[in-house]
Amino acid sequence: MNTANPLPGPHGRQEPLLSVRSLGAAYGHIEAVSALSLEVRQGQIVTVIGPNGAGKTTALAAIMGVLPATGSVCFDGEEVSGDGVEQHVARGMALVPETRALFASMSVQDNLELGTFRFRREPRAARMQALDEVYELFPRLKERRLQEAGTLSGGERQMLAVGRALMSRPRLLMLDEPSLGLAPLIVRDIFRILAELRQRGVSILLVEQNARAALKVADEAYVLELGRVVMHGPAAELANDPRIIETYLGAAGRHQRTLVSG
Ligand code: ATP
């Protein structure tokens, strides 16, 4: 398994949409992410898998500018490290955090409309179009548009969190453990929607403990352990790698708690 860049696609090599080089992030003296390098190409789903505490959430927060970090983050060929969240969103990056960060006492629709902050100076019609697209992708949210977010089921809350991120029309959608706490059938729904988003041209960086589901949907995968990339390659290859099977996929694997079947 290589740790270098992915092979060129059928259309030859193109500039990555996201390129992270030697990213480091620490909490005080504790280094949570060290020398992390990864790439997301246009139209790819790239997953980062790894056990609890590997540094997955920290890596996303550092890439998004939520946490201070060392190293380099390039988006669409431009160096963006050091910029804040708002600038990242304006460029077309969006993060769905593990906590979902919804406003429980606000309606589904009001939560979604908060996601159009990036377009606040544009006519309402443009924002409404984004809303229509999200409702087309998640008809359940449309049915429940007047319901308070706090009363939604876990799966619906995850759909709302993804929908709200999509309201900013991101080119890169980053998701932190979207399967967390969800039943297998709902996980399958969410991952089907991620594949559909890739079809629509959204590139995705997916952080997951659910290695089986993540490797199934992803094009490329990185394995993070103790803050470092220990393996990297095409997702289909990793899914067949004996080390991955033993540690993350096998029936006796150590990280089976949240895996889905089929
Ligand atoms: P999980 O899957 O459990 O969410 P993770 O791979 O996302 O794990 P992180 O949450 O990024 O891992 O944590 C990486 C390391 O950083 C862990 O050792 C964790 O204890 C530590 N850490 C995370 N957040 C903080 C914080 N706010 N202050 C101090 N240490 C932290």
PDB file of C-alpha atoms and ligand atoms in Angstrom:
ATOM      1  CA  MET A   1       0.000   0.000   0.000  1.00  0.00           C
ATOM      2  CA  ASN A   2       1.486   3.332  -0.932  1.00  0.00           C
ATOM      3  CA  THR A   3       1.649   6.454   1.112  1.00  0.00           C
ATOM      4  CA  ALA A   4       2.274   8.681  -1.905  1.00  0.00           C
ATOM      5  CA  ASN A   5      -0.267  10.522  -4.051  1.00  0.00           C
ATOM      6  CA  PRO A   6      -3.090   8.598  -5.682  1.00  0.00           C
ATOM      7  CA  LEU A   7      -2.584   7.415  -9.251  1.00  0.00           C
ATOM      8  CA  PRO A   8      -3.856   9.656 -12.046  1.00  0.00           C
ATOM      9  CA  GLY A   9      -7.483   9.044 -12.999  1.00  0.00           C
ATOM     10  CA  PRO A  10      -8.637   8.074 -16.479  1.00  0.00           C
ATOM     11  CA  HIS A  11      -8.400  11.699 -17.596  1.00  0.00           C
ATOM     12  CA  GLY A  12      -4.843  12.178 -16.393  1.00  0.00           C
ATOM     13  CA  ARG A  13      -3.612  14.062 -13.388  1.00  0.00           C
ATOM     14  CA  GLN A  14      -5.546  17.091 -12.213  1.00  0.00           C
ATOM     15  CA  GLU A  15      -4.893  19.548  -9.402  1.00  0.00           C
ATOM     16  CA  PRO A  16      -6.467  18.349  -6.163  1.00  0.00           C
ATOM     17  CA  LEU A  17      -9.372  20.411  -4.860  1.00  0.00           C
ATOM     18  CA  LEU A  18      -8.010  20.038  -1.326  1.00  0.00           C
ATOM     19  CA  SER A  19      -4.371  19.443  -0.600  1.00  0.00           C
ATOM     20  CA  VAL A  20      -3.187  19.138   2.983  1.00  0.00           C
ATOM     21  CA  ARG A  21       0.550  18.960   3.677  1.00  0.00           C
ATOM     22  CA  SER A  22       2.248  18.175   6.984  1.00  0.00           C
ATOM     23  CA  LEU A  23      -0.711  19.319   9.054  1.00  0.00           C
ATOM     24  CA  GLY A  24      -0.127  19.364  12.781  1.00  0.00           C
ATOM     25  CA  ALA A  25      -2.529  20.265  15.592  1.00  0.00           C
ATOM     26  CA  ALA A  26      -2.068  20.107  19.347  1.00  0.00           C
ATOM     27  CA  TYR A  27      -3.998  20.673  22.556  1.00  0.00           C
ATOM     28  CA  GLY A  28      -1.371  22.295  24.749  1.00  0.00           C
ATOM     29  CA  HIS A  29       1.563  19.891  24.719  1.00  0.00           C
ATOM     30  CA  ILE A  30      -0.495  16.983  23.423  1.00  0.00           C
ATOM     31  CA  GLU A  31      -0.053  16.540  19.705  1.00  0.00           C
ATOM     32  CA  ALA A  32      -3.354  15.164  18.335  1.00  0.00           C
ATOM     33  CA  VAL A  33      -2.428  15.264  14.622  1.00  0.00           C
ATOM     34  CA  SER A  34       1.131  15.027  13.257  1.00  0.00           C
ATOM     35  CA  ALA A  35       2.459  15.497   9.740  1.00  0.00           C
ATOM     36  CA  LEU A  36      -0.879  14.699   8.117  1.00  0.00           C
ATOM     37  CA  SER A  37      -0.874  14.895   4.322  1.00  0.00           C
ATOM     38  CA  LEU A  38      -3.917  14.103   2.210  1.00  0.00           C
ATOM     39  CA  GLU A  39      -5.642  15.072  -1.006  1.00  0.00           C
ATOM     40  CA  VAL A  40      -9.203  15.255  -2.242  1.00  0.00           C
ATOM     41  CA  ARG A  41      -9.633  15.466  -6.000  1.00  0.00           C
ATOM     42  CA  GLN A  42     -12.615  16.937  -7.774  1.00  0.00           C
ATOM     43  CA  GLY A  43     -15.571  14.541  -7.641  1.00  0.00           C
ATOM     44  CA  GLN A  44     -13.939  12.127  -5.192  1.00  0.00           C
ATOM     45  CA  ILE A  45     -15.096  10.769  -1.882  1.00  0.00           C
ATOM     46  CA  VAL A  46     -12.029  10.436   0.333  1.00  0.00           C
ATOM     47  CA  THR A  47     -12.379   8.827   3.720  1.00  0.00           C
ATOM     48  CA  VAL A  48     -10.239   8.991   6.842  1.00  0.00           C
ATOM     49  CA  ILE A  49     -10.846   6.000   9.078  1.00  0.00           C
ATOM     50  CA  GLY A  50      -9.346   5.191  12.436  1.00  0.00           C
ATOM     51  CA  PRO A  51     -10.195   4.291  16.022  1.00  0.00           C
ATOM     52  CA  ASN A  52     -11.437   6.558  18.817  1.00  0.00           C
ATOM     53  CA  GLY A  53      -8.980   9.287  19.640  1.00  0.00           C
ATOM     54  CA  ALA A  54      -6.947   8.854  16.438  1.00  0.00           C
ATOM     55  CA  GLY A  55      -7.257  12.581  15.691  1.00  0.00           C
ATOM     56  CA  LYS A  56      -9.942  12.484  12.991  1.00  0.00           C
ATOM     57  CA  THR A  57     -12.132  15.241  14.453  1.00  0.00           C
ATOM     58  CA  THR A  58      -9.067  17.339  15.214  1.00  0.00           C
ATOM     59  CA  ALA A  59      -7.841  16.990  11.623  1.00  0.00           C
ATOM     60  CA  LEU A  60     -11.156  18.232  10.207  1.00  0.00           C
ATOM     61  CA  ALA A  61     -11.287  21.122  12.667  1.00  0.00           C
ATOM     62  CA  ALA A  62      -7.723  22.107  11.739  1.00  0.00           C
ATOM     63  CA  ILE A  63      -8.443  21.931   7.990  1.00  0.00           C
ATOM     64  CA  MET A  64     -11.600  24.036   8.442  1.00  0.00           C
ATOM     65  CA  GLY A  65      -9.741  26.684  10.454  1.00  0.00           C
ATOM     66  CA  VAL A  66     -11.618  25.990  13.685  1.00  0.00           C
ATOM     67  CA  LEU A  67      -8.372  25.025  15.444  1.00  0.00           C
ATOM     68  CA  PRO A  68      -4.917  26.555  14.998  1.00  0.00           C
ATOM     69  CA  ALA A  69      -2.616  24.266  13.016  1.00  0.00           C
ATOM     70  CA  THR A  70       0.825  24.031  11.481  1.00  0.00           C
ATOM     71  CA  GLY A  71       1.493  22.931   7.918  1.00  0.00           C
ATOM     72  CA  SER A  72      -0.302  23.815   4.741  1.00  0.00           C
ATOM     73  CA  VAL A  73      -3.897  23.624   3.478  1.00  0.00           C
ATOM     74  CA  CYS A  74      -4.531  24.457  -0.196  1.00  0.00           C
ATOM     75  CA  PHE A  75      -8.034  24.717  -1.587  1.00  0.00           C
ATOM     76  CA  ASP A  76      -8.480  24.912  -5.334  1.00  0.00           C
ATOM     77  CA  GLY A  77      -4.783  25.716  -5.729  1.00  0.00           C
ATOM     78  CA  GLU A  78      -4.800  28.562  -3.190  1.00  0.00           C
ATOM     79  CA  GLU A  79      -3.015  28.487   0.166  1.00  0.00           C
ATOM     80  CA  VAL A  80      -5.753  28.963   2.772  1.00  0.00           C
ATOM     81  CA  SER A  81      -4.075  27.909   6.025  1.00  0.00           C
ATOM     82  CA  GLY A  82      -4.480  30.547   8.691  1.00  0.00           C
ATOM     83  CA  ASP A  83      -7.838  31.679   7.339  1.00  0.00           C
ATOM     84  CA  GLY A  84     -10.957  31.428   9.490  1.00  0.00           C
ATOM     85  CA  VAL A  85     -14.125  29.397   9.087  1.00  0.00           C
ATOM     86  CA  GLU A  86     -16.105  32.151   7.386  1.00  0.00           C
ATOM     87  CA  GLN A  87     -13.466  32.570   4.672  1.00  0.00           C
ATOM     88  CA  HIS A  88     -13.367  28.818   4.140  1.00  0.00           C
ATOM     89  CA  VAL A  89     -17.161  28.691   3.775  1.00  0.00           C
ATOM     90  CA  ALA A  90     -17.049  31.599   1.327  1.00  0.00           C
ATOM     91  CA  ARG A  91     -14.571  29.620  -0.799  1.00  0.00           C
ATOM     92  CA  GLY A  92     -16.828  26.590  -0.916  1.00  0.00           C
ATOM     93  CA  MET A  93     -15.791  24.429   2.026  1.00  0.00           C
ATOM     94  CA  ALA A  94     -18.405  23.134   4.477  1.00  0.00           C
ATOM     95  CA  LEU A  95     -18.140  21.038   7.635  1.00  0.00           C
ATOM     96  CA  VAL A  96     -20.829  18.876   9.197  1.00  0.00           C
ATOM     97  CA  PRO A  97     -19.536  18.436  12.752  1.00  0.00           C
ATOM     98  CA  GLU A  98     -19.984  15.264  14.779  1.00  0.00           C
ATOM     99  CA  THR A  99     -22.294  17.156  17.147  1.00  0.00           C
ATOM    100  CA  ARG A 100     -24.496  18.177  14.146  1.00  0.00           C
ATOM    101  CA  ALA A 101     -24.683  21.646  15.840  1.00  0.00           C
ATOM    102  CA  LEU A 102     -28.371  22.230  15.120  1.00  0.00           C
ATOM    103  CA  PHE A 103     -30.616  24.768  16.825  1.00  0.00           C
ATOM    104  CA  ALA A 104     -33.044  22.508  18.659  1.00  0.00           C
ATOM    105  CA  SER A 105     -35.846  25.003  19.225  1.00  0.00           C
ATOM    106  CA  MET A 106     -35.805  26.297  15.650  1.00  0.00           C
ATOM    107  CA  SER A 107     -37.745  24.692  12.807  1.00  0.00           C
ATOM    108  CA  VAL A 108     -36.131  22.489  10.189  1.00  0.00           C
ATOM    109  CA  GLN A 109     -36.529  25.219   7.593  1.00  0.00           C
ATOM    110  CA  ASP A 110     -35.064  27.947   9.813  1.00  0.00           C
ATOM    111  CA  ASN A 111     -32.049  25.721  10.512  1.00  0.00           C
ATOM    112  CA  LEU A 112     -31.594  25.229   6.780  1.00  0.00           C
ATOM    113  CA  GLU A 113     -31.886  28.928   6.069  1.00  0.00           C
ATOM    114  CA  LEU A 114     -29.055  29.603   8.513  1.00  0.00           C
ATOM    115  CA  GLY A 115     -26.878  27.663   6.072  1.00  0.00           C
ATOM    116  CA  THR A 116     -27.380  30.337   3.399  1.00  0.00           C
ATOM    117  CA  PHE A 117     -25.408  32.867   5.429  1.00  0.00           C
ATOM    118  CA  ARG A 118     -22.801  32.878   2.668  1.00  0.00           C
ATOM    119  CA  PHE A 119     -25.458  34.199   0.255  1.00  0.00           C
ATOM    120  CA  ARG A 120     -27.053  36.722   2.589  1.00  0.00           C
ATOM    121  CA  ARG A 121     -26.526  39.544   0.085  1.00  0.00           C
ATOM    122  CA  GLU A 122     -28.060  37.607  -2.788  1.00  0.00           C
ATOM    123  CA  PRO A 123     -31.750  37.776  -3.711  1.00  0.00           C
ATOM    124  CA  ARG A 124     -34.056  35.576  -1.680  1.00  0.00           C
ATOM    125  CA  ALA A 125     -34.930  33.641  -4.847  1.00  0.00           C
ATOM    126  CA  ALA A 126     -31.351  32.310  -5.087  1.00  0.00           C
ATOM    127  CA  ARG A 127     -31.490  31.132  -1.496  1.00  0.00           C
ATOM    128  CA  MET A 128     -34.876  29.543  -2.055  1.00  0.00           C
ATOM    129  CA  GLN A 129     -33.434  27.581  -4.967  1.00  0.00           C
ATOM    130  CA  ALA A 130     -30.812  26.097  -2.665  1.00  0.00           C
ATOM    131  CA  LEU A 131     -33.647  25.151  -0.303  1.00  0.00           C
ATOM    132  CA  ASP A 132     -35.578  23.438  -3.098  1.00  0.00           C
ATOM    133  CA  GLU A 133     -32.502  21.413  -4.012  1.00  0.00           C
ATOM    134  CA  VAL A 134     -32.017  20.267  -0.432  1.00  0.00           C
ATOM    135  CA  TYR A 135     -35.691  19.308  -0.176  1.00  0.00           C
ATOM    136  CA  GLU A 136     -35.372  17.363  -3.409  1.00  0.00           C
ATOM    137  CA  LEU A 137     -32.472  15.420  -1.931  1.00  0.00           C
ATOM    138  CA  PHE A 138     -34.190  14.954   1.451  1.00  0.00           C
ATOM    139  CA  PRO A 139     -37.980  14.805   0.941  1.00  0.00           C
ATOM    140  CA  ARG A 140     -38.306  13.869   4.619  1.00  0.00           C
ATOM    141  CA  LEU A 141     -36.992  17.291   5.607  1.00  0.00           C
ATOM    142  CA  LYS A 142     -39.588  18.966   3.424  1.00  0.00           C
ATOM    143  CA  GLU A 143     -42.360  16.991   5.110  1.00  0.00           C
ATOM    144  CA  ARG A 144     -41.011  18.116   8.462  1.00  0.00           C
ATOM    145  CA  ARG A 145     -40.008  21.636   7.581  1.00  0.00           C
ATOM    146  CA  LEU A 146     -42.090  23.250  10.333  1.00  0.00           C
ATOM    147  CA  GLN A 147     -41.075  20.751  13.016  1.00  0.00           C
ATOM    148  CA  GLU A 148     -38.584  21.787  15.711  1.00  0.00           C
ATOM    149  CA  ALA A 149     -35.132  20.346  14.984  1.00  0.00           C
ATOM    150  CA  GLY A 150     -34.886  19.050  18.558  1.00  0.00           C
ATOM    151  CA  THR A 151     -37.810  16.680  17.969  1.00  0.00           C
ATOM    152  CA  LEU A 152     -36.320  14.983  14.886  1.00  0.00           C
ATOM    153  CA  SER A 153     -35.035  11.400  14.936  1.00  0.00           C
ATOM    154  CA  GLY A 154     -31.275  10.809  14.863  1.00  0.00           C
ATOM    155  CA  GLY A 155     -31.296  10.050  11.144  1.00  0.00           C
ATOM    156  CA  GLU A 156     -33.392  13.122  10.373  1.00  0.00           C
ATOM    157  CA  ARG A 157     -31.051  15.282  12.434  1.00  0.00           C
ATOM    158  CA  GLN A 158     -28.102  14.018  10.419  1.00  0.00           C
ATOM    159  CA  MET A 159     -29.978  14.728   7.180  1.00  0.00           C
ATOM    160  CA  LEU A 160     -30.706  18.241   8.462  1.00  0.00           C
ATOM    161  CA  ALA A 161     -27.051  18.805   9.352  1.00  0.00           C
ATOM    162  CA  VAL A 162     -25.964  17.666   5.875  1.00  0.00           C
ATOM    163  CA  GLY A 163     -28.765  19.698   4.275  1.00  0.00           C
ATOM    164  CA  ARG A 164     -27.749  22.821   6.143  1.00  0.00           C
ATOM    165  CA  ALA A 165     -24.134  22.432   4.983  1.00  0.00           C
ATOM    166  CA  LEU A 166     -25.378  22.002   1.409  1.00  0.00           C
ATOM    167  CA  MET A 167     -27.278  25.290   1.637  1.00  0.00           C
ATOM    168  CA  SER A 168     -23.926  27.068   1.260  1.00  0.00           C
ATOM    169  CA  ARG A 169     -23.456  25.186  -2.061  1.00  0.00           C
ATOM    170  CA  PRO A 170     -20.057  23.780  -1.083  1.00  0.00           C
ATOM    171  CA  ARG A 171     -17.582  22.311  -3.529  1.00  0.00           C
ATOM    172  CA  LEU A 172     -16.032  20.325  -0.693  1.00  0.00           C
ATOM    173  CA  LEU A 173     -18.245  18.793   1.966  1.00  0.00           C
ATOM    174  CA  MET A 174     -16.446  17.522   5.069  1.00  0.00           C
ATOM    175  CA  LEU A 175     -18.352  15.201   7.373  1.00  0.00           C
ATOM    176  CA  ASP A 176     -17.371  14.052  10.845  1.00  0.00           C
ATOM    177  CA  GLU A 177     -18.789  10.588  11.551  1.00  0.00           C
ATOM    178  CA  PRO A 178     -22.174  10.997   9.885  1.00  0.00           C
ATOM    179  CA  SER A 179     -23.065   7.396  10.832  1.00  0.00           C
ATOM    180  CA  LEU A 180     -22.563   7.932  14.556  1.00  0.00           C
ATOM    181  CA  GLY A 181     -25.473   6.573  16.587  1.00  0.00           C
ATOM    182  CA  LEU A 182     -27.598   5.714  13.561  1.00  0.00           C
ATOM    183  CA  ALA A 183     -29.279   2.410  12.724  1.00  0.00           C
ATOM    184  CA  PRO A 184     -27.747   0.451   9.813  1.00  0.00           C
ATOM    185  CA  LEU A 185     -30.581   1.222   7.390  1.00  0.00           C
ATOM    186  CA  ILE A 186     -30.308   4.932   8.068  1.00  0.00           C
ATOM    187  CA  VAL A 187     -26.530   4.780   7.643  1.00  0.00           C
ATOM    188  CA  ARG A 188     -27.109   3.191   4.257  1.00  0.00           C
ATOM    189  CA  ASP A 189     -29.465   6.064   3.325  1.00  0.00           C
ATOM    190  CA  ILE A 190     -26.959   8.705   4.374  1.00  0.00           C
ATOM    191  CA  PHE A 191     -24.137   7.036   2.446  1.00  0.00           C
ATOM    192  CA  ARG A 192     -26.351   6.661  -0.623  1.00  0.00           C
ATOM    193  CA  ILE A 193     -26.907  10.408  -0.479  1.00  0.00           C
ATOM    194  CA  LEU A 194     -23.150  11.013  -0.258  1.00  0.00           C
ATOM    195  CA  ALA A 195     -22.705   8.966  -3.453  1.00  0.00           C
ATOM    196  CA  GLU A 196     -25.484  11.006  -5.068  1.00  0.00           C
ATOM    197  CA  LEU A 197     -23.734  14.243  -4.067  1.00  0.00           C
ATOM    198  CA  ARG A 198     -20.532  12.997  -5.693  1.00  0.00           C
ATOM    199  CA  GLN A 199     -22.566  12.450  -8.881  1.00  0.00           C
ATOM    200  CA  ARG A 200     -23.637  16.074  -8.639  1.00  0.00           C
ATOM    201  CA  GLY A 201     -20.017  17.194  -8.483  1.00  0.00           C
ATOM    202  CA  VAL A 202     -19.559  17.740  -4.734  1.00  0.00           C
ATOM    203  CA  SER A 203     -16.227  16.427  -3.459  1.00  0.00           C
ATOM    204  CA  ILE A 204     -16.347  14.820  -0.035  1.00  0.00           C
ATOM    205  CA  LEU A 205     -13.940  14.286   2.849  1.00  0.00           C
ATOM    206  CA  LEU A 206     -15.539  11.732   5.134  1.00  0.00           C
ATOM    207  CA  VAL A 207     -14.203  10.973   8.593  1.00  0.00           C
ATOM    208  CA  GLU A 208     -15.566   7.680   9.906  1.00  0.00           C
ATOM    209  CA  GLN A 209     -15.159   4.966  12.506  1.00  0.00           C
ATOM    210  CA  ASN A 210     -17.554   2.861  10.452  1.00  0.00           C
ATOM    211  CA  ALA A 211     -14.788   1.561   8.206  1.00  0.00           C
ATOM    212  CA  ARG A 212     -16.914  -0.924   6.325  1.00  0.00           C
ATOM    213  CA  ALA A 213     -19.499   1.622   5.144  1.00  0.00           C
ATOM    214  CA  ALA A 214     -16.864   4.292   4.499  1.00  0.00           C
ATOM    215  CA  LEU A 215     -14.576   2.068   2.405  1.00  0.00           C
ATOM    216  CA  LYS A 216     -17.565   0.930   0.389  1.00  0.00           C
ATOM    217  CA  VAL A 217     -18.548   4.426  -0.728  1.00  0.00           C
ATOM    218  CA  ALA A 218     -15.099   6.076  -0.922  1.00  0.00           C
ATOM    219  CA  ASP A 219     -12.629   6.312  -3.805  1.00  0.00           C
ATOM    220  CA  GLU A 220      -9.523   6.865  -1.673  1.00  0.00           C
ATOM    221  CA  ALA A 221      -8.877   6.112   1.979  1.00  0.00           C
ATOM    222  CA  TYR A 222      -6.434   7.074   4.697  1.00  0.00           C
ATOM    223  CA  VAL A 223      -6.013   5.228   7.969  1.00  0.00           C
ATOM    224  CA  LEU A 224      -5.210   7.475  10.920  1.00  0.00           C
ATOM    225  CA  GLU A 225      -3.803   6.039  14.136  1.00  0.00           C
ATOM    226  CA  LEU A 226      -2.432   8.103  17.015  1.00  0.00           C
ATOM    227  CA  GLY A 227      -2.547  11.235  14.872  1.00  0.00           C
ATOM    228  CA  ARG A 228      -0.540   9.806  11.969  1.00  0.00           C
ATOM    229  CA  VAL A 229      -1.431   8.334   8.587  1.00  0.00           C
ATOM    230  CA  VAL A 230      -0.396   4.690   8.746  1.00  0.00           C
ATOM    231  CA  MET A 231      -1.891   3.577   5.440  1.00  0.00           C
ATOM    232  CA  HIS A 232      -3.265   5.169   2.295  1.00  0.00           C
ATOM    233  CA  GLY A 233      -4.577   3.959  -1.036  1.00  0.00           C
ATOM    234  CA  PRO A 234      -7.646   3.300  -3.163  1.00  0.00           C
ATOM    235  CA  ALA A 235     -10.556   2.413  -0.847  1.00  0.00           C
ATOM    236  CA  ALA A 236     -11.251  -0.864  -2.659  1.00  0.00           C
ATOM    237  CA  GLU A 237      -7.629  -1.949  -2.114  1.00  0.00           C
ATOM    238  CA  LEU A 238      -7.688  -1.068   1.555  1.00  0.00           C
ATOM    239  CA  ALA A 239     -10.942  -2.974   1.991  1.00  0.00           C
ATOM    240  CA  ASN A 240      -9.065  -6.104   0.819  1.00  0.00           C
ATOM    241  CA  ASP A 241      -5.886  -5.487   2.786  1.00  0.00           C
ATOM    242  CA  PRO A 242      -5.406  -8.171   5.461  1.00  0.00           C
ATOM    243  CA  ARG A 243      -4.290  -5.595   8.041  1.00  0.00           C
ATOM    244  CA  ILE A 244      -7.437  -3.534   7.505  1.00  0.00           C
ATOM    245  CA  ILE A 245      -9.648  -6.615   7.528  1.00  0.00           C
ATOM    246  CA  GLU A 246      -8.145  -7.824  10.764  1.00  0.00           C
ATOM    247  CA  THR A 247      -8.249  -4.501  12.581  1.00  0.00           C
ATOM    248  CA  TYR A 248     -11.279  -2.730  11.133  1.00  0.00           C
ATOM    249  CA  LEU A 249     -13.450  -5.120   9.129  1.00  0.00           C
ATOM    250  CA  GLY A 250     -13.102  -8.683  10.364  1.00  0.00           C
ATOM    251  CA  ALA A 251     -15.747 -10.283  12.569  1.00  0.00           C
ATOM    252  CA  ALA A 252     -13.246 -10.155  15.425  1.00  0.00           C
ATOM    253  CA  GLY A 253     -12.052  -6.661  14.484  1.00  0.00           C
ATOM    254  CA  ARG A 254     -11.471  -4.266  17.296  1.00  0.00           C
ATOM    255  CA  HIS A 255     -13.682  -1.529  15.862  1.00  0.00           C
ATOM    256  CA  GLN A 256     -16.869  -3.351  15.004  1.00  0.00           C
ATOM    257  CA  ARG A 257     -19.306  -1.644  17.289  1.00  0.00           C
ATOM    258  CA  THR A 258     -20.891   0.614  14.705  1.00  0.00           C
ATOM    259  CA  LEU A 259     -20.293  -1.295  11.489  1.00  0.00           C
ATOM    260  CA  VAL A 260     -23.156  -1.946   9.105  1.00  0.00           C
ATOM    261  CA  SER A 261     -23.635  -4.985   6.970  1.00  0.00           C
ATOM    262  CA  GLY A 262     -24.509  -5.135   3.284  1.00  0.00           C
TER     263      GLY A 262
HETATM  264  P1  ATP B   1     -13.402   9.971  18.014  1.00  0.00           P
HETATM  265  O1  ATP B   1     -13.629   9.011  16.923  1.00  0.00           O
HETATM  266  O2  ATP B   1     -13.511   9.368  19.380  1.00  0.00           O
HETATM  267  O3  ATP B   1     -14.172  11.253  17.870  1.00  0.00           O
HETATM  268  P2  ATP B   1     -11.067  11.198  16.867  1.00  0.00           P
HETATM  269  O4  ATP B   1     -10.280  10.304  15.973  1.00  0.00           O
HETATM  270  O5  ATP B   1     -11.998  12.153  16.213  1.00  0.00           O
HETATM  271  O6  ATP B   1     -11.844  10.316  17.934  1.00  0.00           O
HETATM  272  P3  ATP B   1     -10.021  13.463  18.273  1.00  0.00           P
HETATM  273  O7  ATP B   1     -11.350  13.793  18.878  1.00  0.00           O
HETATM  274  O8  ATP B   1      -9.519  14.324  17.189  1.00  0.00           O
HETATM  275  O9  ATP B   1     -10.019  11.941  17.759  1.00  0.00           O
HETATM  276  O10 ATP B   1      -8.962  13.401  19.448  1.00  0.00           O
HETATM  277  C1  ATP B   1      -7.565  13.190  19.225  1.00  0.00           C
HETATM  278  C2  ATP B   1      -6.819  13.312  20.544  1.00  0.00           C
HETATM  279  O11 ATP B   1      -6.886  14.676  21.005  1.00  0.00           O
HETATM  280  C3  ATP B   1      -7.381  12.465  21.658  1.00  0.00           C
HETATM  281  O12 ATP B   1      -6.306  11.951  22.398  1.00  0.00           O
HETATM  282  C4  ATP B   1      -8.199  13.435  22.500  1.00  0.00           C
HETATM  283  O13 ATP B   1      -8.240  13.048  23.842  1.00  0.00           O
HETATM  284  C5  ATP B   1      -7.443  14.718  22.314  1.00  0.00           C
HETATM  285  N1  ATP B   1      -8.354  15.871  22.391  1.00  0.00           N
HETATM  286  C6  ATP B   1      -9.426  16.102  21.604  1.00  0.00           C
HETATM  287  N2  ATP B   1     -10.031  17.264  21.931  1.00  0.00           N
HETATM  288  C7  ATP B   1      -9.313  17.790  22.959  1.00  0.00           C
HETATM  289  C8  ATP B   1      -9.425  18.978  23.734  1.00  0.00           C
HETATM  290  N3  ATP B   1     -10.384  19.891  23.512  1.00  0.00           N
HETATM  291  N4  ATP B   1      -8.506  19.171  24.699  1.00  0.00           N
HETATM  292  C9  ATP B   1      -7.515  18.265  24.930  1.00  0.00           C
HETATM  293  N5  ATP B   1      -7.347  17.139  24.222  1.00  0.00           N
HETATM  294  C10 ATP B   1      -8.236  16.893  23.254  1.00  0.00           C
END
